[in-house]
XYZ file of C-alpha atoms in Angstrom:
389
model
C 30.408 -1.856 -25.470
C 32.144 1.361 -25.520
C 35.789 1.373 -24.942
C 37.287 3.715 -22.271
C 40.582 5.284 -21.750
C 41.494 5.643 -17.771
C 42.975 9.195 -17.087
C 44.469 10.918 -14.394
C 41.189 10.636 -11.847
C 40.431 13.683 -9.292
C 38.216 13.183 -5.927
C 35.327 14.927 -5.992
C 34.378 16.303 -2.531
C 30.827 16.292 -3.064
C 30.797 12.461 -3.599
C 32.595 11.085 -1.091
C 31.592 8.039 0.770
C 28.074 7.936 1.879
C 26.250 10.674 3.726
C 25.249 8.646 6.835
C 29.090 8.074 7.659
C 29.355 11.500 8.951
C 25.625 12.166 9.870
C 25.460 9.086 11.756
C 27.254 11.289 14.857
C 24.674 14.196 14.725
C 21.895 13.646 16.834
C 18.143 15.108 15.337
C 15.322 15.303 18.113
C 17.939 13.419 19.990
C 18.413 10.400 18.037
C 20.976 9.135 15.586
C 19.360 9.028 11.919
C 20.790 6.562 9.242
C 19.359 4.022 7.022
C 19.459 1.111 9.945
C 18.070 3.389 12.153
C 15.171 4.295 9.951
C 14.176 1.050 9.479
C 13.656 0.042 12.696
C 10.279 2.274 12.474
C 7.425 0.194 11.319
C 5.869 2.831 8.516
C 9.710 3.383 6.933
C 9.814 -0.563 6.510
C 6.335 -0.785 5.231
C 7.029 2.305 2.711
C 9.895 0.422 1.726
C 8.389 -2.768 1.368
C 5.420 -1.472 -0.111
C 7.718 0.225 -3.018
C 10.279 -2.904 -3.337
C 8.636 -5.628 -3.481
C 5.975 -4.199 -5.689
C 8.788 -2.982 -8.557
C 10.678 -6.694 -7.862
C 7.387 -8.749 -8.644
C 6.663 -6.685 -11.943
C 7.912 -8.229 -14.876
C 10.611 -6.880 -16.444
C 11.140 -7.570 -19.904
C 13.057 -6.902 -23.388
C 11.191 -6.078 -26.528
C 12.405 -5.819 -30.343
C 10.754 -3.458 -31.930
C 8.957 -4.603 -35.246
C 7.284 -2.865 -38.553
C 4.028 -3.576 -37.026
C 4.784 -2.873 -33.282
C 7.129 -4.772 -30.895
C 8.119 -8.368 -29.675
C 9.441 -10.227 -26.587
C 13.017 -10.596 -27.123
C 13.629 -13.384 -25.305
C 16.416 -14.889 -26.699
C 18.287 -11.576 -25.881
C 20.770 -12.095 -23.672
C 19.582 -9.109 -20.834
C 16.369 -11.205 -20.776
C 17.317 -13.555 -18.873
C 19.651 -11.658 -16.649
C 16.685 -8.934 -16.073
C 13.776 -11.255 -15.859
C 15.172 -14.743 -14.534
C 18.745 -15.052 -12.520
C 21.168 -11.898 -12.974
C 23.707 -13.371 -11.222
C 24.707 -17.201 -9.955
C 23.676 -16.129 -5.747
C 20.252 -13.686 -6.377
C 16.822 -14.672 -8.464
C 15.467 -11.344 -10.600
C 13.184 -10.675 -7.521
C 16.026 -10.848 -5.106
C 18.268 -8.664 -6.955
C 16.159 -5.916 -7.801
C 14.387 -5.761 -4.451
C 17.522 -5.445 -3.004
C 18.790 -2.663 -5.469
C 15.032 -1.009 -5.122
C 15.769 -1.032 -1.163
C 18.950 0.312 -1.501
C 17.653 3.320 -3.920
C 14.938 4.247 -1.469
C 17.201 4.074 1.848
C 20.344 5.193 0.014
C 19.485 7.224 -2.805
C 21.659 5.169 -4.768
C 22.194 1.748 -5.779
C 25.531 -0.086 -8.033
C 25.575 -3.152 -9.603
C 28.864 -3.744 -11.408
C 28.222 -5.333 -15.158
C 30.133 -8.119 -16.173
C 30.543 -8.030 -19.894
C 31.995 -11.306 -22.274
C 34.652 -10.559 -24.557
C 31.926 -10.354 -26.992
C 30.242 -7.791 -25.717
C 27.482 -9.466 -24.159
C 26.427 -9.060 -20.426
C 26.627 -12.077 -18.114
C 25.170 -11.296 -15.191
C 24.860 -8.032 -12.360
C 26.708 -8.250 -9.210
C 24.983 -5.796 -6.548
C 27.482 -3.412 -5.291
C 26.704 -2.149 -1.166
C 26.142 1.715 -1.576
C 28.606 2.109 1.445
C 31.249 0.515 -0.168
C 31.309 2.680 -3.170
C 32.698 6.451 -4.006
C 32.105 8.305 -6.981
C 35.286 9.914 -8.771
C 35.343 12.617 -11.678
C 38.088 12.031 -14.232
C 39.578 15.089 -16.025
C 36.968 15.054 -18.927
C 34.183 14.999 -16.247
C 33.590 11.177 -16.796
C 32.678 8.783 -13.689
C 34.601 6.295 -12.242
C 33.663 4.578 -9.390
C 36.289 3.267 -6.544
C 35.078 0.049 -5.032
C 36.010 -1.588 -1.770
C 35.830 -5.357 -0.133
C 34.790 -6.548 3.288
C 38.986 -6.874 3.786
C 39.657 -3.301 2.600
C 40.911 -3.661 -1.224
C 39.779 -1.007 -3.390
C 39.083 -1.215 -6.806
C 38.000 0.790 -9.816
C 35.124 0.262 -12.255
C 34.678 2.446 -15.287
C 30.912 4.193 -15.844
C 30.451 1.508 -18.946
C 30.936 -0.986 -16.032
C 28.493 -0.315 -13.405
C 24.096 -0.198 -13.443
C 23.261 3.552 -11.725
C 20.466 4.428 -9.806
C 19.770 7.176 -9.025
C 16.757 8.955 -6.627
C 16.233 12.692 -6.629
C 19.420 13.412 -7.614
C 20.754 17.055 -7.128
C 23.406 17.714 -9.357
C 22.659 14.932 -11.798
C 25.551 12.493 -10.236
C 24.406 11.224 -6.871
C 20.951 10.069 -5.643
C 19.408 11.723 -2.125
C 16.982 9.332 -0.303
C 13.514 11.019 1.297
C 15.474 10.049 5.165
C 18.813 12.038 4.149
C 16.777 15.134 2.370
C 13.847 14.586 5.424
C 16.262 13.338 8.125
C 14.253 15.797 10.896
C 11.145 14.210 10.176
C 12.363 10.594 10.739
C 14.492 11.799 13.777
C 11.202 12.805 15.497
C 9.342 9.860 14.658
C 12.657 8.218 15.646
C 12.645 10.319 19.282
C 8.655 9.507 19.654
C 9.367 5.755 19.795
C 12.128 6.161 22.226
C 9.741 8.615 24.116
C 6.742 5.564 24.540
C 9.895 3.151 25.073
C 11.129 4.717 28.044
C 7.986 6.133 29.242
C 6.469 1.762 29.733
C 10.011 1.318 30.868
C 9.688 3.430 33.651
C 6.254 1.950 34.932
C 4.253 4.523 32.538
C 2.690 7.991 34.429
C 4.735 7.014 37.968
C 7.359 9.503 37.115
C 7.795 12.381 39.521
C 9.333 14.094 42.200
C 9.224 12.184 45.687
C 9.132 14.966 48.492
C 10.521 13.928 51.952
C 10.344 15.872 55.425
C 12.828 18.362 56.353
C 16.394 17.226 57.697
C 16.416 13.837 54.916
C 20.054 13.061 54.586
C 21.579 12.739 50.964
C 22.051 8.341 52.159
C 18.575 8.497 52.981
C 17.133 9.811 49.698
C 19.217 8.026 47.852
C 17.622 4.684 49.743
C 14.137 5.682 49.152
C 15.054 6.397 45.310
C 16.346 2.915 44.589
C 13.773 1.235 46.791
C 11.182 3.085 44.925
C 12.562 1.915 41.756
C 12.996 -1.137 42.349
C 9.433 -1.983 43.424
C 7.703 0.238 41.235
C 9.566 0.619 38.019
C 8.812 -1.256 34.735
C 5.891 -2.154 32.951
C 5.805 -5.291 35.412
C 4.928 -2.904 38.404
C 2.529 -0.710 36.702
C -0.925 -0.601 38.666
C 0.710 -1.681 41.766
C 0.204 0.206 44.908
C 3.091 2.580 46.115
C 3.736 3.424 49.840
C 6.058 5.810 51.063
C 8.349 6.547 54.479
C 6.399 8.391 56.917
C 5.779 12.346 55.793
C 7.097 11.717 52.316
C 4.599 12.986 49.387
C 5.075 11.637 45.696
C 4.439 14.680 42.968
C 3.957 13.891 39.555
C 6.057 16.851 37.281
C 6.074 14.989 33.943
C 3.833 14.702 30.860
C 1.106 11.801 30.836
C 1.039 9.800 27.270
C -2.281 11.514 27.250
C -1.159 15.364 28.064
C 1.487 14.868 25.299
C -1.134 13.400 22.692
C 1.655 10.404 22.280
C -0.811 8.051 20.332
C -1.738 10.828 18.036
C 1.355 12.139 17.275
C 2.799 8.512 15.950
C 0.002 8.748 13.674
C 1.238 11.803 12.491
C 4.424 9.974 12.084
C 2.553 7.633 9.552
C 1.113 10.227 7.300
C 4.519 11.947 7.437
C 6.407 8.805 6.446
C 3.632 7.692 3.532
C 4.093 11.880 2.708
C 8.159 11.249 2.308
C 7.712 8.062 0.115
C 4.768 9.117 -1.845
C 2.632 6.005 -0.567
C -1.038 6.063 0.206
C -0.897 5.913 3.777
C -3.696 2.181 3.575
C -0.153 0.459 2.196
C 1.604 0.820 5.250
C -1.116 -0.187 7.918
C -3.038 2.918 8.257
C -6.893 1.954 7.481
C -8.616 5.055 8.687
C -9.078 6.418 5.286
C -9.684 3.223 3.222
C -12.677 1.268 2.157
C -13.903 -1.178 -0.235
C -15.000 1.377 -2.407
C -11.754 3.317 -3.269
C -9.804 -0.060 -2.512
C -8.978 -0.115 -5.981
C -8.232 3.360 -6.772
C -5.989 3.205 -4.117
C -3.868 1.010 -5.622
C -4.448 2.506 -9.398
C -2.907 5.827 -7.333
C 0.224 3.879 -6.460
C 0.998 2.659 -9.593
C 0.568 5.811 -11.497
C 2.074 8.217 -8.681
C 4.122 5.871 -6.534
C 5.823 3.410 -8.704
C 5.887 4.752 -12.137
C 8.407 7.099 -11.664
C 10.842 3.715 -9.895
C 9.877 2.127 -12.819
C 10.982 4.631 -15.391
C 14.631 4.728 -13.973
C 15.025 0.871 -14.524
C 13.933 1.127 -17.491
C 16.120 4.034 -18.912
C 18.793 2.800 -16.747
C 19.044 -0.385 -18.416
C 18.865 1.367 -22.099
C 21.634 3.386 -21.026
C 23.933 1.227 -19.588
C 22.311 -2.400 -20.407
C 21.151 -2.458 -24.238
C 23.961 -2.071 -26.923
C 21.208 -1.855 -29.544
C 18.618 0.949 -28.014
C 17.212 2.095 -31.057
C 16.575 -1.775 -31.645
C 15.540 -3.626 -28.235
C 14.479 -1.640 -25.275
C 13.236 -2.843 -21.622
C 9.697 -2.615 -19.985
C 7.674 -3.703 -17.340
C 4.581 -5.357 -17.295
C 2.117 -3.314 -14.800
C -1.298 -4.736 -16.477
C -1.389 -7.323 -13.532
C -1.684 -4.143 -10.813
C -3.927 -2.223 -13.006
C -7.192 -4.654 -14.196
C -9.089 -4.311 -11.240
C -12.161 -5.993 -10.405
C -13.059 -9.061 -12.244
C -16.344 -7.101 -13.010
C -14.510 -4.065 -14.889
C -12.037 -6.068 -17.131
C -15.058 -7.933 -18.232
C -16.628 -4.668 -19.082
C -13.481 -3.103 -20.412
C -12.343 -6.484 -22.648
C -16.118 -6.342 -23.641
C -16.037 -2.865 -25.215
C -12.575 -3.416 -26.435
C -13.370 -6.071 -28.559
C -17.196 -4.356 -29.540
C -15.043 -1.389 -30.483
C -12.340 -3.666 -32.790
C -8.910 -2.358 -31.402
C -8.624 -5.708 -29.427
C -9.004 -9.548 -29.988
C -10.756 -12.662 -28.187
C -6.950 -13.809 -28.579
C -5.468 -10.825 -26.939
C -7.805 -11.270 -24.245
C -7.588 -14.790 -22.774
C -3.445 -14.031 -23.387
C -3.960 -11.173 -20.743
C -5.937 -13.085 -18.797
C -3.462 -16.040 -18.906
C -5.856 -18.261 -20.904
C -5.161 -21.329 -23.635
C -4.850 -20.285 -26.789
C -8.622 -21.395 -28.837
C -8.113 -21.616 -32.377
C -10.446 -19.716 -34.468
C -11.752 -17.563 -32.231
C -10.995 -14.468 -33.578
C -13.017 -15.989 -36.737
C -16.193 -15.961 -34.670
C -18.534 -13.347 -35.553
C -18.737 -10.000 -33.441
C -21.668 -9.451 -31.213
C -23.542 -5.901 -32.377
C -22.548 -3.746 -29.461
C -25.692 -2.436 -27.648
C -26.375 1.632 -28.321
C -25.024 3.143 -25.061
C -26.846 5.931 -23.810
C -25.343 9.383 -22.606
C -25.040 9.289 -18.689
């Protein structure tokens, strides 16, 4: 672990506490946008769940690298904290999820290191992205100021806390796809309101009611409330209105259908899947999927979606994780989301092993097989001439 000198420490404005803090007051389409908010539509969650849980599940792991290609390290000690329990509260899933969520909705997630006197790492303690500023030291190193549930601050040193970053701008703080896209997500934000309020209100009775000449201010008032009360809410929808004598009910708002409401929170969808880079069939919307591109679908997420999450854990644990990088470096094990059909890993193992880069062995180990002794001793099967398609 590298030793660090603390120095006089400077604020740096552009990293002060997190963005949604001050944008949380500035309305877009009429709606407060922050991370809670966000979540609470359906295609956010699903983008983020989608993206989470699928980089949680992966196996992470260490590997040595050998004369003759590479190993599991597992009696490394970052094994177990990356790929079992890095901490004494969260399981490997729970505490990468949770740092994946945070990345996504954030833009950047903290987890402070806790290193033995020997220079070993004993476990990752999530840090709240809210709860931590960013400061610039004289020589342009990072510090970061930490504070509790009761107000105490404290500082951690960069050799101290696991960075993530997402999109970063000026190579120092992360921007999530709802601060850069915050418009987009207001509207979808201001379109759910707009259905909410619309049932509310007892759906397409909303209008003008139109009494005779001479109607005092009391007595339009009266009808008002008694016509709210009777016909308001999704409760009295359908039922059957009736009016004072010479009073006429005008309808001067927007229908669901005049405003194309259902289409437009489809829009929503695509727009969402467009900000997270997620094929929109991951986060409910089937009009473009079938069993035919089922699985390319989900080969497009790993390669377009999730490699690029996967990359940063990986670098970001040889950076700040690995004392040795030149010797041990981390992974993740994406084979699982990338075999397909049982159909084309038979055909692919097949020609692997006609073709001699690959082994029986190597293939029931992929495939989570016993181990068969000998069988790499059996004689290969001639492979068949293939013809040109």
């Amino acid at each position: 672990m590298k030793l660090f000198r603390r120095r006089t420490e400077k604020r740096a404005d552009a990293y002060d506490r997190y963005w949604d803090k001050v944008a949380a007051v500035q309305d877009v389409a009429g709606v407060n946008v922050t991370p809670s908010s966000a979540e609470g539509i359906s295609a956010v969650y699903a983008a983020v769940a989608a993206i989470s849980e699928s980089v949680a599940s992966l196996p992470l792991d260490i590997y040595r690298r050998t004369e003759d290609g590479r190993e599991k390290a597992r009696s490394h000690p970052l094994y177990k904290v990356l790929h079992t329990e890095p901490n004494s509260k969260q399981t490997a899933l729970e505490f990468r999820e949770m740092m994946q969520r945070h990345v996504l909705l954030r833009g950047n997630a903290y987890a402070e290191i806790q290193w033995s006197r020997t220079g070993r790492i004993e476990a990752l303690l999530p840090l709240h992205p809210d709860r931590v500023s960013v400061l610039l030291t004289d020589d342009d190193s990072l510090v970061y100021e930490v504070s509790d549930r009761r107000g105490n601050i404290r500082r951690l040193l960069a050799e101290e806390v696991l960075h993530l970053r997402y999109h970063t701008d000026d190579g120092i703080m992360g921007r999530s796809p709802i601060q850069v896209a915050r418009d987009t997500v207001g509207l979808a934000l201001a379109e759910r309101t707009h259905g909410e309020r619309m049932f509310a209100q007892g759906t397409k009775l909303s209008g003008v009611i139109q009494t005779q000449a001479g109607t005092t201010k009391q007595q339009a008032g009266d009808i008002r409330e008694s016509w709210a009360a009777g016909y308001g809410g999704v409760g009295s929808h359908g039922k059957t209105a009736v009016l004072p004598a010479g009073a006429e009910f005008k309808t001067v708002s927007m229908t669901l259908e005049d405003a194309e409401w259902i289409e437009a929170r489809r829009m929503s969808v695509e727009e969402v899947a467009r900000l997270f880079r997620v094929p929109p069939v991951l986060i409910g919307d089937l009009r473009e999927a079938n069993y035919s591109n089922a699985v390319e679908l989900g080969r497009y997420f790993v390669t377009h979606t999730l490699r690029r999450h996967l990359v940063m854990w990986e670098q970001a644990a040889g950076r700040s994780l690995i004392n040795d990088p030149g010797t041990f470096y981390a992974e993740h094990n994406v084979e699982g989301l990338l075999r397909g059909d049982s159909l084309k890993r038979a055909q692919f193992y097949q020609r692997s092993i006609e073709d001699g880069w690959m082994m029986r062995s190597e293939v029931r180990r992929l495939e989570n097989l016993p181990t068969v002794e000998g069988i790499d001793d059996a004689p290969r099967q001639e492979a068949a001439p293939r013809t040109a398609e």
